[in-house]
PDB file of C-alpha atoms in Angstrom:
ATOM      1  CA  MET H   1       0.000   0.000   0.000  1.00 77.00           C
ATOM      2  CA  LYS H   2       2.911   2.357   0.717  1.00 77.00           C
ATOM      3  CA  TRP H   3       4.202   2.098  -2.820  1.00 80.00           C
ATOM      4  CA  LEU H   4       0.744   2.757  -4.245  1.00 89.00           C
ATOM      5  CA  VAL H   5       0.611   6.107  -2.440  1.00 88.00           C
ATOM      6  CA  SER H   6       4.121   6.857  -3.686  1.00 85.00           C
ATOM      7  CA  LEU H   7       3.020   6.037  -7.239  1.00 88.00           C
ATOM      8  CA  VAL H   8       0.150   8.528  -6.907  1.00 92.00           C
ATOM      9  CA  GLY H   9       2.675  11.199  -5.890  1.00 91.00           C
ATOM     10  CA  ALA H  10       4.951  10.279  -8.790  1.00 88.00           C
ATOM     11  CA  GLY H  11       1.962  10.508 -11.117  1.00 92.00           C
ATOM     12  CA  LEU H  12       1.228  14.009  -9.824  1.00 91.00           C
ATOM     13  CA  VAL H  13       4.817  15.039 -10.526  1.00 89.00           C
ATOM     14  CA  MET H  14       4.653  13.515 -14.017  1.00 89.00           C
ATOM     15  CA  VAL H  15       1.383  15.320 -14.836  1.00 90.00           C
ATOM     16  CA  SER H  16       2.946  18.609 -13.791  1.00 88.00           C
ATOM     17  CA  LEU H  17       6.106  17.991 -15.815  1.00 85.00           C
ATOM     18  CA  ARG H  18       4.077  16.956 -18.859  1.00 86.00           C
ATOM     19  CA  ASP H  19       2.058  20.146 -18.605  1.00 87.00           C
ATOM     20  CA  LEU H  20       5.244  22.199 -18.222  1.00 84.00           C
ATOM     21  CA  PHE H  21       6.840  20.534 -21.246  1.00 83.00           C
ATOM     22  CA  HIS H  22       3.833  20.960 -23.516  1.00 82.00           C
ATOM     23  CA  THR H  23       3.283  24.561 -22.464  1.00 83.00           C
ATOM     24  CA  LEU H  24       6.881  25.716 -22.850  1.00 81.00           C
ATOM     25  CA  TRP H  25       8.172  23.676 -25.785  1.00 81.00           C
ATOM     26  CA  HIS H  26       4.972  23.142 -27.787  1.00 75.00           C
ATOM     27  CA  PRO H  27       3.265  26.543 -27.611  1.00 67.00           C
ATOM     28  CA  THR H  28       0.579  25.583 -30.135  1.00 64.00           C
ATOM     29  CA  ARG H  29      -0.360  22.565 -28.010  1.00 59.00           C
ATOM     30  CA  HIS H  30      -0.950  23.876 -24.523  1.00 59.00           C
ATOM     31  CA  GLY H  31      -0.750  21.613 -21.544  1.00 63.00           C
ATOM     32  CA  GLY H  32      -4.079  20.812 -19.955  1.00 80.00           C
ATOM     33  CA  LEU H  33      -3.545  22.342 -16.512  1.00 81.00           C
ATOM     34  CA  SER H  34      -1.971  25.606 -17.622  1.00 83.00           C
ATOM     35  CA  ARG H  35      -4.598  26.151 -20.293  1.00 84.00           C
ATOM     36  CA  LEU H  36      -7.328  25.558 -17.725  1.00 86.00           C
ATOM     37  CA  VAL H  37      -5.807  28.067 -15.271  1.00 87.00           C
ATOM     38  CA  MET H  38      -5.400  30.738 -17.939  1.00 85.00           C
ATOM     39  CA  THR H  39      -8.903  30.206 -19.313  1.00 85.00           C
ATOM     40  CA  VAL H  40     -10.462  30.486 -15.854  1.00 88.00           C
ATOM     41  CA  LEU H  41      -8.569  33.703 -15.073  1.00 86.00           C
ATOM     42  CA  TRP H  42      -9.517  35.310 -18.403  1.00 83.00           C
ATOM     43  CA  ARG H  43     -13.181  34.376 -17.955  1.00 84.00           C
ATOM     44  CA  LEU H  44     -13.192  35.787 -14.434  1.00 83.00           C
ATOM     45  CA  ALA H  45     -11.722  39.041 -15.714  1.00 80.00           C
ATOM     46  CA  ARG H  46     -14.440  39.297 -18.369  1.00 78.00           C
ATOM     47  CA  ARG H  47     -17.184  38.645 -15.841  1.00 77.00           C
ATOM     48  CA  ILE H  48     -15.901  41.270 -13.446  1.00 75.00           C
ATOM     49  CA  ARG H  49     -15.793  43.836 -16.272  1.00 66.00           C
ATOM     50  CA  ALA H  50     -13.070  45.773 -14.605  1.00 61.00           C
ATOM     51  CA  ARG H  51     -11.274  48.720 -16.134  1.00 62.00           C
ATOM     52  CA  ARG H  52      -8.832  48.124 -18.976  1.00 64.00           C
ATOM     53  CA  ARG H  53      -5.818  48.492 -16.699  1.00 65.00           C
ATOM     54  CA  VAL H  54      -6.961  45.657 -14.483  1.00 68.00           C
ATOM     55  CA  VAL H  55      -7.819  43.410 -17.435  1.00 71.00           C
ATOM     56  CA  GLY H  56      -4.344  44.082 -18.845  1.00 76.00           C
ATOM     57  CA  LEU H  57      -2.827  42.544 -15.723  1.00 80.00           C
ATOM     58  CA  VAL H  58      -4.641  39.243 -16.172  1.00 82.00           C
ATOM     59  CA  GLY H  59      -2.037  37.873 -18.620  1.00 83.00           C
ATOM     60  CA  PRO H  60       0.976  38.385 -16.320  1.00 88.00           C
ATOM     61  CA  LEU H  61      -1.068  37.225 -13.331  1.00 87.00           C
ATOM     62  CA  ALA H  62      -2.030  34.081 -15.236  1.00 87.00           C
ATOM     63  CA  MET H  63       1.606  33.313 -16.042  1.00 89.00           C
ATOM     64  CA  VAL H  64       2.672  33.749 -12.412  1.00 92.00           C
ATOM     65  CA  THR H  65      -0.250  31.571 -11.329  1.00 91.00           C
ATOM     66  CA  VAL H  66       0.714  28.813 -13.782  1.00 90.00           C
ATOM     67  CA  VAL H  67       4.360  28.812 -12.648  1.00 90.00           C
ATOM     68  CA  GLY H  68       3.209  28.725  -9.021  1.00 92.00           C
ATOM     69  CA  MET H  69       0.875  25.841  -9.859  1.00 91.00           C
ATOM     70  CA  TRP H  70       3.733  23.914 -11.466  1.00 90.00           C
ATOM     71  CA  ALA H  71       6.014  24.459  -8.476  1.00 90.00           C
ATOM     72  CA  GLY H  72       3.270  23.638  -5.972  1.00 92.00           C
ATOM     73  CA  THR H  73       2.284  20.481  -7.821  1.00 92.00           C
ATOM     74  CA  VAL H  74       5.887  19.261  -7.904  1.00 90.00           C
ATOM     75  CA  VAL H  75       6.327  19.975  -4.173  1.00 91.00           C
ATOM     76  CA  ILE H  76       3.063  18.256  -3.228  1.00 93.00           C
ATOM     77  CA  GLY H  77       3.753  15.323  -5.552  1.00 92.00           C
ATOM     78  CA  TRP H  78       7.165  14.646  -4.028  1.00 88.00           C
ATOM     79  CA  ALA H  79       5.712  15.059  -0.533  1.00 90.00           C
ATOM     80  CA  VAL H  80       3.167  12.346  -1.341  1.00 92.00           C
ATOM     81  CA  VAL H  81       6.004  10.133  -2.617  1.00 89.00           C
ATOM     82  CA  TYR H  82       7.905  10.543   0.678  1.00 86.00           C
ATOM     83  CA  TRP H  83       4.920  10.494   3.035  1.00 87.00           C
ATOM     84  CA  PRO H  84       4.316   6.749   3.547  1.00 86.00           C
ATOM     85  CA  HIS H  85       8.027   6.088   4.064  1.00 84.00           C
ATOM     86  CA  MET H  86       8.845   9.118   6.198  1.00 81.00           C
ATOM     87  CA  PRO H  87      10.049   7.986   9.612  1.00 74.00           C
ATOM     88  CA  GLU H  88      11.820   4.738   8.754  1.00 77.00           C
ATOM     89  CA  ALA H  89      13.362   5.576   5.359  1.00 74.00           C
ATOM     90  CA  PHE H  90      15.025   8.825   6.460  1.00 77.00           C
ATOM     91  CA  THR H  91      17.586   9.871   9.013  1.00 74.00           C
ATOM     92  CA  PHE H  92      17.094  12.976  11.112  1.00 77.00           C
ATOM     93  CA  SER H  93      19.864  15.172  12.438  1.00 77.00           C
ATOM     94  CA  PRO H  94      20.667  14.764  16.138  1.00 78.00           C
ATOM     95  CA  GLY H  95      18.607  17.028  18.336  1.00 73.00           C
ATOM     96  CA  SER H  96      16.039  17.618  15.614  1.00 70.00           C
ATOM     97  CA  LYS H  97      12.417  17.640  16.654  1.00 69.00           C
ATOM     98  CA  ALA H  98      11.337  16.814  13.115  1.00 64.00           C
ATOM     99  CA  ALA H  99      10.938  13.125  13.955  1.00 64.00           C
ATOM    100  CA  GLN H 100       8.253  14.069  16.493  1.00 70.00           C
ATOM    101  CA  GLU H 101       6.164  15.922  13.900  1.00 74.00           C
ATOM    102  CA  PRO H 102       3.495  14.179  11.803  1.00 82.00           C
ATOM    103  CA  ALA H 103       4.919  12.342   8.801  1.00 83.00           C
ATOM    104  CA  LEU H 104       2.931  14.427   6.306  1.00 86.00           C
ATOM    105  CA  LEU H 105       4.416  17.682   7.623  1.00 86.00           C
ATOM    106  CA  ASP H 106       7.913  16.216   7.558  1.00 84.00           C
ATOM    107  CA  SER H 107       7.517  15.013   3.976  1.00 85.00           C
ATOM    108  CA  LEU H 108       6.087  18.375   2.879  1.00 89.00           C
ATOM    109  CA  TYR H 109       8.967  20.169   4.615  1.00 84.00           C
ATOM    110  CA  LEU H 110      11.546  17.880   3.012  1.00 83.00           C
ATOM    111  CA  SER H 111       9.983  18.302  -0.415  1.00 84.00           C
ATOM    112  CA  LEU H 112       9.768  22.096  -0.180  1.00 87.00           C
ATOM    113  CA  VAL H 113      13.312  22.490   1.121  1.00 83.00           C
ATOM    114  CA  THR H 114      14.741  20.175  -1.538  1.00 80.00           C
ATOM    115  CA  VAL H 115      12.917  21.979  -4.357  1.00 80.00           C
ATOM    116  CA  ALA H 116      13.809  25.455  -3.076  1.00 80.00           C
ATOM    117  CA  THR H 117      17.420  24.632  -2.182  1.00 77.00           C
ATOM    118  CA  LEU H 118      19.575  21.529  -2.326  1.00 69.00           C
ATOM    119  CA  GLY H 119      18.369  20.574   1.138  1.00 67.00           C
ATOM    120  CA  LEU H 120      19.473  21.592   4.594  1.00 69.00           C
ATOM    121  CA  GLY H 121      20.668  18.172   5.717  1.00 70.00           C
ATOM    122  CA  ASP H 122      18.395  17.907   8.745  1.00 73.00           C
ATOM    123  CA  ILE H 123      16.392  15.160   7.020  1.00 75.00           C
ATOM    124  CA  ALA H 124      18.289  12.863   4.667  1.00 73.00           C
ATOM    125  CA  PRO H 125      17.266   9.685   2.871  1.00 73.00           C
ATOM    126  CA  ALA H 126      18.607   6.505   4.436  1.00 75.00           C
ATOM    127  CA  ARG H 127      17.634   4.081   1.660  1.00 68.00           C
ATOM    128  CA  ALA H 128      19.313   4.009  -1.739  1.00 64.00           C
ATOM    129  CA  GLY H 129      16.002   4.345  -3.583  1.00 64.00           C
ATOM    130  CA  PHE H 130      15.246   7.637  -1.892  1.00 63.00           C
ATOM    131  CA  VAL H 131      18.731   8.965  -2.584  1.00 57.00           C
ATOM    132  CA  TRP H 132      17.995   8.448  -6.266  1.00 59.00           C
ATOM    133  CA  SER H 133      14.522   9.928  -5.915  1.00 60.00           C
ATOM    134  CA  ARG H 134      16.081  13.050  -4.446  1.00 58.00           C
ATOM    135  CA  ARG H 135      18.311  13.369  -7.510  1.00 58.00           C
ATOM    136  CA  TRP H 136      15.299  12.975  -9.811  1.00 59.00           C
ATOM    137  CA  LYS H 137      13.515  15.558  -7.714  1.00 59.00           C
ATOM    138  CA  LEU H 138      16.258  18.084  -8.306  1.00 57.00           C
ATOM    139  CA  LEU H 139      15.950  17.460 -12.039  1.00 58.00           C
ATOM    140  CA  SER H 140      12.152  17.731 -11.995  1.00 57.00           C
ATOM    141  CA  ALA H 141      12.185  20.976 -10.028  1.00 56.00           C
ATOM    142  CA  SER H 142      14.853  22.731 -12.083  1.00 51.00           C
ATOM    143  CA  PRO H 143      12.487  24.312 -14.666  1.00 45.00           C
ATOM    144  CA  CYS H 144      10.262  25.706 -11.918  1.00 42.00           C
TER     145      CYS H 144
END
C-alpha cells in the first residue's frame, strides 16, 4: 500500500512535468492544466468587467499563477512520494524535533526544502532508492 501512495505522488509530478513541457516547448499545443488556469482567469476578468488596466494585468497574473501551480504540484507530488516512508526511510539530524512531527508535515517540509534549495541536511534519505529519488527531484524541479 505504501508504494501505491508513492506512485500517486509520482503521477502528480509527471502530470505537472508533462504540462510544463507541452506549455513551454509546444506553444501551439498547450498543456491541460496551464490552459485551464489561464482560461479560468480570463473568464473571471471578463465577468468582473473591470477597467482596462486591471484586465491588462490578467495575462501576467495568469503566467505567475501557472508557474506557481507547477512548483506547488511538484512539491506536493514529491511530498506524497515521501509520506508513507517518512520515519523509517530517512535519518534525522541529532537534536532535531522533526521526527516528532506528523509524517505528512515532515515530507512536505523535506519536499519544499529540496525543491527550493539543495536541502538543509536535517532530514536525509537513508535508503538508496530515496537517494535516487532526491536526484530525480532536483531534475524535476529545475524548470520551476
